[in-house]
Short mmCIF file of C-alpha atoms in Angstrom, two decimals:
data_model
loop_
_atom_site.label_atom_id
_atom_site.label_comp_id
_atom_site.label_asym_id
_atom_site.label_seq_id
_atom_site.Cartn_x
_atom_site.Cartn_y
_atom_site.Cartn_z
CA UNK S 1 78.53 132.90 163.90
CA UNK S 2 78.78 128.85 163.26
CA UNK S 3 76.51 126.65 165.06
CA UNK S 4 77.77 122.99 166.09
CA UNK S 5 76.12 120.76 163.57
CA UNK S 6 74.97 123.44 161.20
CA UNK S 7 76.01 124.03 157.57
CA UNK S 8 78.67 126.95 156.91
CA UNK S 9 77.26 127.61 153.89
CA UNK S 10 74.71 126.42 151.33
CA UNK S 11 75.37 125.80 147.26
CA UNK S 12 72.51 125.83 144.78
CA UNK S 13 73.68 123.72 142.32
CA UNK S 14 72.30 124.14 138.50
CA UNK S 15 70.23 121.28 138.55
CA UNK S 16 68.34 122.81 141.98
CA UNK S 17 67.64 126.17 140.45
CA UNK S 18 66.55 124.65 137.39
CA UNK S 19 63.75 122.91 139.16
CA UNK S 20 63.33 125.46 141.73
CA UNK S 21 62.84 127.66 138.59
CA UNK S 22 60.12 125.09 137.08
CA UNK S 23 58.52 124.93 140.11
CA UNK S 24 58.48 129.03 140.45
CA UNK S 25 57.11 128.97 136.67
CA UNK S 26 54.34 126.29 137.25
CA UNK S 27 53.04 127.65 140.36
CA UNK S 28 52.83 130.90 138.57
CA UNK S 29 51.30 129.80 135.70
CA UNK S 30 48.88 128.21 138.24
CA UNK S 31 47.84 131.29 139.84
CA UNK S 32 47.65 133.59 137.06
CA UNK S 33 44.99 130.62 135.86
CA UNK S 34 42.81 130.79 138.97
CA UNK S 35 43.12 134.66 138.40
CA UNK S 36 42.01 134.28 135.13
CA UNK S 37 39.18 131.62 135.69
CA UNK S 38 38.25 133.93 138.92
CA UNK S 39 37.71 137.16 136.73
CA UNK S 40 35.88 135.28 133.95
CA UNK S 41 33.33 134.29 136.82
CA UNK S 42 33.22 137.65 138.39
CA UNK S 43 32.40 139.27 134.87
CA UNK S 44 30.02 136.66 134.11
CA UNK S 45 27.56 137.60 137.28
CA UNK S 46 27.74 141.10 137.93
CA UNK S 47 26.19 143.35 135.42
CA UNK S 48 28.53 145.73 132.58
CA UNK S 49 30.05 149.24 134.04
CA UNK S 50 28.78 151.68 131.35
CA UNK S 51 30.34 154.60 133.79
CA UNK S 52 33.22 155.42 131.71
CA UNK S 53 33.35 157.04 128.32
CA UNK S 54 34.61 153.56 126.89
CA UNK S 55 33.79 151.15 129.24
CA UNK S 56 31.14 149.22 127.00
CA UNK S 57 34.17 148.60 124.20
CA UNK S 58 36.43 145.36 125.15
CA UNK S 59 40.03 145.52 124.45
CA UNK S 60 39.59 142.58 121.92
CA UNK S 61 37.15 141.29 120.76
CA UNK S 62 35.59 137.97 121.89
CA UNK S 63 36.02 136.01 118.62
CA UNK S 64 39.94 136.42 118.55
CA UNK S 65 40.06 134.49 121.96
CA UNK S 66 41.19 131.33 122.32
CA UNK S 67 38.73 129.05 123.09
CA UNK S 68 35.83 131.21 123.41
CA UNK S 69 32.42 131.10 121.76
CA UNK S 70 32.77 132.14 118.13
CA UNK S 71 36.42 131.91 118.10
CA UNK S 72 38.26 131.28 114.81
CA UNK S 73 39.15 127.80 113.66
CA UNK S 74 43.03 128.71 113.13
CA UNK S 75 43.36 130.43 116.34
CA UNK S 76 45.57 127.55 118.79
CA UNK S 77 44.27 126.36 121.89
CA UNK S 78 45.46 126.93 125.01
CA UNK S 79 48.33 124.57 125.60
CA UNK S 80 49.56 124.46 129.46
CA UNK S 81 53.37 123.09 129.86
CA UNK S 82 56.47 124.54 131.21
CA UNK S 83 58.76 126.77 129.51
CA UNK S 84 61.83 123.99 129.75
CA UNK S 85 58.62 121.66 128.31
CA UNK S 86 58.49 123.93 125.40
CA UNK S 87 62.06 124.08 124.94
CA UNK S 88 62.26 120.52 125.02
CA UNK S 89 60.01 120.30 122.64
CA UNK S 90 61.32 122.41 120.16
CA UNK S 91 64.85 120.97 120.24
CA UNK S 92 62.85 117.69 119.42
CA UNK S 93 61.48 118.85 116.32
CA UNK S 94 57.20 118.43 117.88
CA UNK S 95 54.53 120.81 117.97
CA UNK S 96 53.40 121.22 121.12
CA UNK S 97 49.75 121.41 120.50
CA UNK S 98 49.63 118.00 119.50
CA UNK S 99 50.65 116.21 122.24
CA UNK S 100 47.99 115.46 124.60
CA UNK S 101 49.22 116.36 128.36
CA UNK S 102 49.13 113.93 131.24
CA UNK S 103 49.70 116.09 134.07
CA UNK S 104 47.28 118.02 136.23
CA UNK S 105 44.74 119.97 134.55
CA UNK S 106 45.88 118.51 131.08
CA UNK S 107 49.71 120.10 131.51
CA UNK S 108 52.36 118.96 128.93
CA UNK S 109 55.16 117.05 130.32
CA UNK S 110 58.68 115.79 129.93
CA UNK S 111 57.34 112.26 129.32
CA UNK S 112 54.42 113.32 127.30
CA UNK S 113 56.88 114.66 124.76
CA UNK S 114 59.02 111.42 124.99
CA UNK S 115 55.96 109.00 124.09
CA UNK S 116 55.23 111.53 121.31
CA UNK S 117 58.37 111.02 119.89
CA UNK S 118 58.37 107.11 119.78
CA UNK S 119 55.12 107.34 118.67
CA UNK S 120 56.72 109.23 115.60
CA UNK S 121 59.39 107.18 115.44
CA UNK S 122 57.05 104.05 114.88
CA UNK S 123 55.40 105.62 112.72
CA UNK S 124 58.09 106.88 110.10
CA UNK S 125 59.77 102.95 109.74
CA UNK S 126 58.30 101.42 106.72
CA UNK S 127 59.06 97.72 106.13
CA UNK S 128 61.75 96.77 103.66
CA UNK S 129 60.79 94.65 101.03
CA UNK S 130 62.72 91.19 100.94
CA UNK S 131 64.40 90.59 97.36
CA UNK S 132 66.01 87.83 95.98
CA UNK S 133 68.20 87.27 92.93
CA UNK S 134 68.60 83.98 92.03
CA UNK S 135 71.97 82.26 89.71
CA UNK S 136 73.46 79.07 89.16
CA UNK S 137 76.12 77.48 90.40
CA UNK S 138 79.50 78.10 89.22
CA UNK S 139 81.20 75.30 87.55
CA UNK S 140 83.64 74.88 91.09
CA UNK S 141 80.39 75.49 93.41
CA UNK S 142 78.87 72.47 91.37
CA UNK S 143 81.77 70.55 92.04
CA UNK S 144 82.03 70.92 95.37
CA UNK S 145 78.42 70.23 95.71
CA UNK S 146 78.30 66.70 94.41
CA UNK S 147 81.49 66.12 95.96
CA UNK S 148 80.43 67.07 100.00
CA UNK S 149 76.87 65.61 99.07
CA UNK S 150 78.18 62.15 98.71
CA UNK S 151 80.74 62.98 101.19
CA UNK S 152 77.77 63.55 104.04
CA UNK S 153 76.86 59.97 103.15
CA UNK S 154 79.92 58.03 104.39
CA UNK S 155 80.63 57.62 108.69
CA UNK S 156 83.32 59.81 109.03
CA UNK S 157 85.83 59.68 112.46
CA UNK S 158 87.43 62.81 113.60
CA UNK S 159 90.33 63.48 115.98
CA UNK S 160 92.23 66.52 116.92
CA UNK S 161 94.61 67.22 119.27
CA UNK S 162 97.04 69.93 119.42
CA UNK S 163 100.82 70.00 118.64
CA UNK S 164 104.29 72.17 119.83
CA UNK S 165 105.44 73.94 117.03
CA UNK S 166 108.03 75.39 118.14
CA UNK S 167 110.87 72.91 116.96
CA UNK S 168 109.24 73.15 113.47
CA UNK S 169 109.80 76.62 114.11
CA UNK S 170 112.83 76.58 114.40
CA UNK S 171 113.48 74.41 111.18
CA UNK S 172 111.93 76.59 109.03
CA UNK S 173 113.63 79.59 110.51
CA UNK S 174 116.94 77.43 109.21
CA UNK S 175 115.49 76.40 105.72
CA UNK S 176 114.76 80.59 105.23
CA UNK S 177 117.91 81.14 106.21
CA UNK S 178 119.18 78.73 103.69
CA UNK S 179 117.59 80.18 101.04
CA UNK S 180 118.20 84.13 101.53
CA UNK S 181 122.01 82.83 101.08
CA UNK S 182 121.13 81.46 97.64
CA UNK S 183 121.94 83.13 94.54
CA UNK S 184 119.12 81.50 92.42
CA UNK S 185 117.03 80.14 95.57
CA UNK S 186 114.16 77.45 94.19
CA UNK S 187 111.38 79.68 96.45
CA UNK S 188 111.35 82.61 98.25
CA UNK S 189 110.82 80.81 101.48
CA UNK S 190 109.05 78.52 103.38
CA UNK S 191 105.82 78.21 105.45
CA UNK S 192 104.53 75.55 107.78
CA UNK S 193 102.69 73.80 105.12
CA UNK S 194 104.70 72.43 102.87
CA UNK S 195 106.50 70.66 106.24
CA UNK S 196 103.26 68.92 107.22
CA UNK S 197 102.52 68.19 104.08
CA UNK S 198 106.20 65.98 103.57
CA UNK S 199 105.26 64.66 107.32
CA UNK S 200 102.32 63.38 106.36
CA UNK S 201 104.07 61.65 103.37
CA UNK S 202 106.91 60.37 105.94
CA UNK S 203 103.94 58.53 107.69
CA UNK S 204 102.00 57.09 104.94
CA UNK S 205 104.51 54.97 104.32
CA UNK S 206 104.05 53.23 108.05
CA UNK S 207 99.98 53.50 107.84
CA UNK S 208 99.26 52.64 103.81
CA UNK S 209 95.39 52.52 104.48
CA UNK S 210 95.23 56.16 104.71
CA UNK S 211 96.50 56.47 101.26
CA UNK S 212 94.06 53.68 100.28
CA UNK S 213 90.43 53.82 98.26
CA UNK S 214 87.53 51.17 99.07
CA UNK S 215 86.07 49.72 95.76
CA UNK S 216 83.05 49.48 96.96
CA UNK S 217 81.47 47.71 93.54
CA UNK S 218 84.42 45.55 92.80
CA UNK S 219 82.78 42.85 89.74
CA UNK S 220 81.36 39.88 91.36
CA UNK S 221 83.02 40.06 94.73
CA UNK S 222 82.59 42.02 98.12
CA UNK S 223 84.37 45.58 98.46
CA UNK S 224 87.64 45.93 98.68
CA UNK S 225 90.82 48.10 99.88
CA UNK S 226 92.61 49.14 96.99
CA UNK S 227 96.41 50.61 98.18
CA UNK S 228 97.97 52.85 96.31
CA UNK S 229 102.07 53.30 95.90
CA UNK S 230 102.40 57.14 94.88
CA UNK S 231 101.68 59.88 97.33
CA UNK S 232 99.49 62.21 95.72
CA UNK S 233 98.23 64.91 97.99
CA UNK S 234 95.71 67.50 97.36
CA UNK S 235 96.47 70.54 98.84
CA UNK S 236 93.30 72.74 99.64
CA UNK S 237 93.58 76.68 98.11
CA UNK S 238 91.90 79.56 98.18
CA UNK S 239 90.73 80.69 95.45
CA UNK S 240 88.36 83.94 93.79
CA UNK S 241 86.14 81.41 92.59
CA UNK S 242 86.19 79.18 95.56
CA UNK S 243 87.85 76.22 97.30
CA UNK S 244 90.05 73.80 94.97
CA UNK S 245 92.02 71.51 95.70
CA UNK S 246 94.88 70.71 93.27
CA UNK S 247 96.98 67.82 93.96
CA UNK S 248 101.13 67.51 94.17
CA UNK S 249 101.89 64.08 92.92
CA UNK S 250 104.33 61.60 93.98
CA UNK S 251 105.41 63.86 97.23
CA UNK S 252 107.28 60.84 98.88
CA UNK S 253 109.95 61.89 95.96
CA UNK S 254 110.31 65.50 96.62
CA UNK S 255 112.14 67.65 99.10
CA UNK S 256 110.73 70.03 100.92
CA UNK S 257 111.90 73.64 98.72
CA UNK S 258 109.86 71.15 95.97
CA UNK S 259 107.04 71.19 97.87
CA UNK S 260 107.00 74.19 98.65
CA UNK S 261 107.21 75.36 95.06
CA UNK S 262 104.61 73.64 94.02
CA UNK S 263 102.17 74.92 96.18
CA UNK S 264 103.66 78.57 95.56
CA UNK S 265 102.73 77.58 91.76
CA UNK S 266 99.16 76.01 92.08
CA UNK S 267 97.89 79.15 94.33
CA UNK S 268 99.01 81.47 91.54
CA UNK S 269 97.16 79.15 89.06
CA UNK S 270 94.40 79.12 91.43
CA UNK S 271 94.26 82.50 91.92
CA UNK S 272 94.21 83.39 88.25
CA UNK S 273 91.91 80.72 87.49
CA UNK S 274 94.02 78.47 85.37
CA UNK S 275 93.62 75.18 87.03
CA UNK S 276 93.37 72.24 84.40
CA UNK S 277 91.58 69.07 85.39
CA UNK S 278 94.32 67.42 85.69
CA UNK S 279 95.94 69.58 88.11
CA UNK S 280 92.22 69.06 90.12
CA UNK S 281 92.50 64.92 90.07
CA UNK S 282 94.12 61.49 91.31
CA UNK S 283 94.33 62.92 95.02
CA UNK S 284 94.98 59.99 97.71
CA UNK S 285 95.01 61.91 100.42
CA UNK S 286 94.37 65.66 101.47
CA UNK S 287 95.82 68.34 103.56
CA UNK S 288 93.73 71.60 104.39
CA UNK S 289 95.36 74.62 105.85
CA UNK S 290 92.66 77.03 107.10
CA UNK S 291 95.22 78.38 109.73
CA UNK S 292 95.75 81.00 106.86
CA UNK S 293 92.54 82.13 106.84
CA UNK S 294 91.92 82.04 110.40
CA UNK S 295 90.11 79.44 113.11
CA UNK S 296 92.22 77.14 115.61
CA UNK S 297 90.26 73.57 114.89
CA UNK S 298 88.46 72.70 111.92
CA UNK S 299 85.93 69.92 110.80
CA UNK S 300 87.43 69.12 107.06
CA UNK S 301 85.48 66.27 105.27
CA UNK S 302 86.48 63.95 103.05
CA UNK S 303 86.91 64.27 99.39
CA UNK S 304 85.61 61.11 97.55
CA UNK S 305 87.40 58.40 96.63
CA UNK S 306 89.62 59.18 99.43
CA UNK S 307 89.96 57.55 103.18
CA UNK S 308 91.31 60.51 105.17
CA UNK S 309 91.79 64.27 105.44
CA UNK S 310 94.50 66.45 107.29
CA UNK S 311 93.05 69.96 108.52
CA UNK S 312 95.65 72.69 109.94
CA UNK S 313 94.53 75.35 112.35
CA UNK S 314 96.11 78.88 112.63
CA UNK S 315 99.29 78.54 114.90
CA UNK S 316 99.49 80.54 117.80
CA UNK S 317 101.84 81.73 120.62
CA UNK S 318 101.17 80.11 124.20
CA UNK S 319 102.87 79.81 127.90
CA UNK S 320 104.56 76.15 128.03
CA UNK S 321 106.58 74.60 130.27
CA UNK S 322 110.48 73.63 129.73
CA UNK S 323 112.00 70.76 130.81
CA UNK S 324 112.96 72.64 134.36
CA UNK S 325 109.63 73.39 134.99
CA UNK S 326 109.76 76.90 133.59
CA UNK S 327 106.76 79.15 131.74
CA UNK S 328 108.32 79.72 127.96
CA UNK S 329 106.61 80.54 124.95
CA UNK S 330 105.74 78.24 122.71
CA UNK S 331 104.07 77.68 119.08
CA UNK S 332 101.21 75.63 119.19
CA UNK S 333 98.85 74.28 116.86
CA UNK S 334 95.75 72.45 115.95
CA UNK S 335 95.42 69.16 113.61
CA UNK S 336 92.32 67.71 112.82
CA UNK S 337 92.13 64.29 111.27
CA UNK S 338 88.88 62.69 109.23
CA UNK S 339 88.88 59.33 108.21
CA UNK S 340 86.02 56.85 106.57
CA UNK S 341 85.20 55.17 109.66
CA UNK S 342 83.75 52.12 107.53
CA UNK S 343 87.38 50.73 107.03
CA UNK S 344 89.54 52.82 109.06
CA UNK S 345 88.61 52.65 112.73
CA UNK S 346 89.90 54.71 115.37
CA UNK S 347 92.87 53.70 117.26
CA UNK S 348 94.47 53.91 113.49
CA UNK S 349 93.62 57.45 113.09
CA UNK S 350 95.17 58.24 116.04
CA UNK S 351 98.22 56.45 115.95
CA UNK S 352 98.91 57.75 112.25
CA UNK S 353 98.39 61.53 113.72
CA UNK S 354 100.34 60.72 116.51
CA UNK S 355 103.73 59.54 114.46
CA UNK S 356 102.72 63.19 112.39
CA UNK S 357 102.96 64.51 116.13
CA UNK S 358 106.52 63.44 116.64
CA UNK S 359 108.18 64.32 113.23
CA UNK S 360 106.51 67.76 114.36
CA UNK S 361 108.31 67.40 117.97
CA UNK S 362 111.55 66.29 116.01
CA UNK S 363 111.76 67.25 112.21
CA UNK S 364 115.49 66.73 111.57
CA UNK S 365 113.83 63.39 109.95
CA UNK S 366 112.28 65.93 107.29
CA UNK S 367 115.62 66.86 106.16
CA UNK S 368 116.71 63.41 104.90
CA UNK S 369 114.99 64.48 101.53
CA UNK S 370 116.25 68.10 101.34
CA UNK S 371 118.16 67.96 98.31
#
């Protein structure tokens, strides 16, 4: 018969019986203890029955219990804890009898066995001795040590701003083209790099003083800007043994596909470690391209007896607007300009990166010197 605001029927779920169970176990485990301690006190005070043929011979005798008078050394003592305590504690790996029990009457619990086992845990880490192996610098390491030491020492201007690839994009996607329909094609193709690197060229040619060097000991006068007619830009590599920066000379005479091949053929030098000295010297100017490595702006510093550096972040795809108003993909990329602040100053930095900016936004001007 149901009854209006009564349960129909009633679930014991695992977790119930489990600690109905426990609690069924530990109050039975209490009771058979106050049976036991009862008995011990009731044979204590009343005096031996000798009635029966055996009666004066216990079943055991009194040294083989726990815990009594005269018991053996390698007999355990009594240990009180649950039987899901004892299974708990054999699936972690402890012996019971030597954790020390917080509950009632000295009873083993759950969280006994858990501080047991940090306590174990503590104890098993042993500190690692700290080792250290010391060796010299390589010959490039040593290099590039002198080289950003002094480099630290000069005031040094940065500006970065970010650029629309996406007509460049396009351009190279025509030069590639170009090429695949070549029998004999100069490279294989063309990247992004080799396109800044004849922009920057383009500009020099409107903003000289970043090709410059300041004499700064010039004999018996004050220093002095010393401009310089051939574009000679190191291009930063990658290399096994470290960062070098070889340098393609006279770029305002090349085309791009000449460019481009001659940064193809310094990162295989570089990469098998055949870079001369000469191939290492007489930068004006340098261009960085971390994009290829990773990292969207970049702090590049200047390499002496230089007055600016060109870093390249990675390019990447984001939403832009068309002229309409519309979202549209679009390439975009990080520059990152450093100049010697002592004779370059900052409105010049930015206008030189900003001309860079448009042959970016338009680079049919980079295809004057295709060739």
């Amino acid at each position: 018969m149901a009854i209006v605001g009564k349960p129909l029927v009633d679930i014991d779920t695992e977790i119930e019986l489990n600690a109905e169970e426990s609690v069924a176990e530990e109050d039975s485990m209490e009771d058979n203890l106050q049976a036991s301690n009862t008995t011990n006190e009731s044979s204590s005070t009343a005096p031996p029955d000798r009635s029966g043929d055996q009666g004066d011979i216990p079943d055991k005798p009194l040294s083989t219990i726990a815990g009594a008078p005269g018991a053996s050394a390698s007999q355990k003592p009594l240990t009180l804890a649950t039987p899901a305590v004892r299974r708990l504690s054999k699936e972690l790996d402890i012996p019971i009898e030597t954790v020390r029990g917080s509950g009632p009457g000295g009873r083993i619990q759950k969280q006994d066995l858990i501080k047991g086992l940090e306590r174990l845990t503590q104890s098993s880490k042993k500190p690692l001795n700290q080792t250290e192996t010391r060796k010299p610098l390589t010959p490039i390491q040593s290099q590039m040590y002198k080289t950003m030491t002094r480099s630290l020492s000069l005031p040094q201007f940065l500006f970065s701003d970010s650029y629309d690839f996406t007509a460049l994009s396009s351009l190279r996607r025509v030069l590639n083209e170009h090429l695949s329909q070549k029998s004999s094609p100069p490279v294989d193709k063309v990247s992004y790099f080799p396109l800044l690197v004849k922009a920057v060229s383009q500009t020099l040619v409107d903003y000289p003083i970043l090709n410059a060097r300041l004499d700064e000991e010039p004999s018996g006068s004050k220093p002095q800007i010393v401009y310089r007619s051939e574009h000679n830009i190191g291009v930063a590599i990658d290399s096994p043994s470290g960062l070098v920066v070889p340098v393609i000379r006279s770029v305002q005479n090349l085309s791009i596909f000449e460019i481009s091949a001659e940064v193809q053929r310094f990162s295989k030098l570089a990469q098998s470690g055949s870079l001369s000295s000469s191939d290492l010297s007489g930068g004006t100017i340098t261009v960085s391209n971390i994009g290829t490595i990773g990292g969207t702006t970049t702090t590049p510093m200047l390499v002496e007896g230089q007055l600016a550096i060109l870093g390249i972040g990675k390019a990447k795809t984001v939403p832009g607007f068309d002229k309409h108003g519309r979202v549209v993909p679009r390439q975009e990329t990080v520059l990152s300009w450093c100049a010697d602040h002592r004779v370059i100053d900052g409105a010049t930095l930015a206008r030189m990166a900003g001309a860079v900016g448009k042959l970016i936004d338009e680079p049919g001007a980079l295809l004057t010197d295709i060739r």
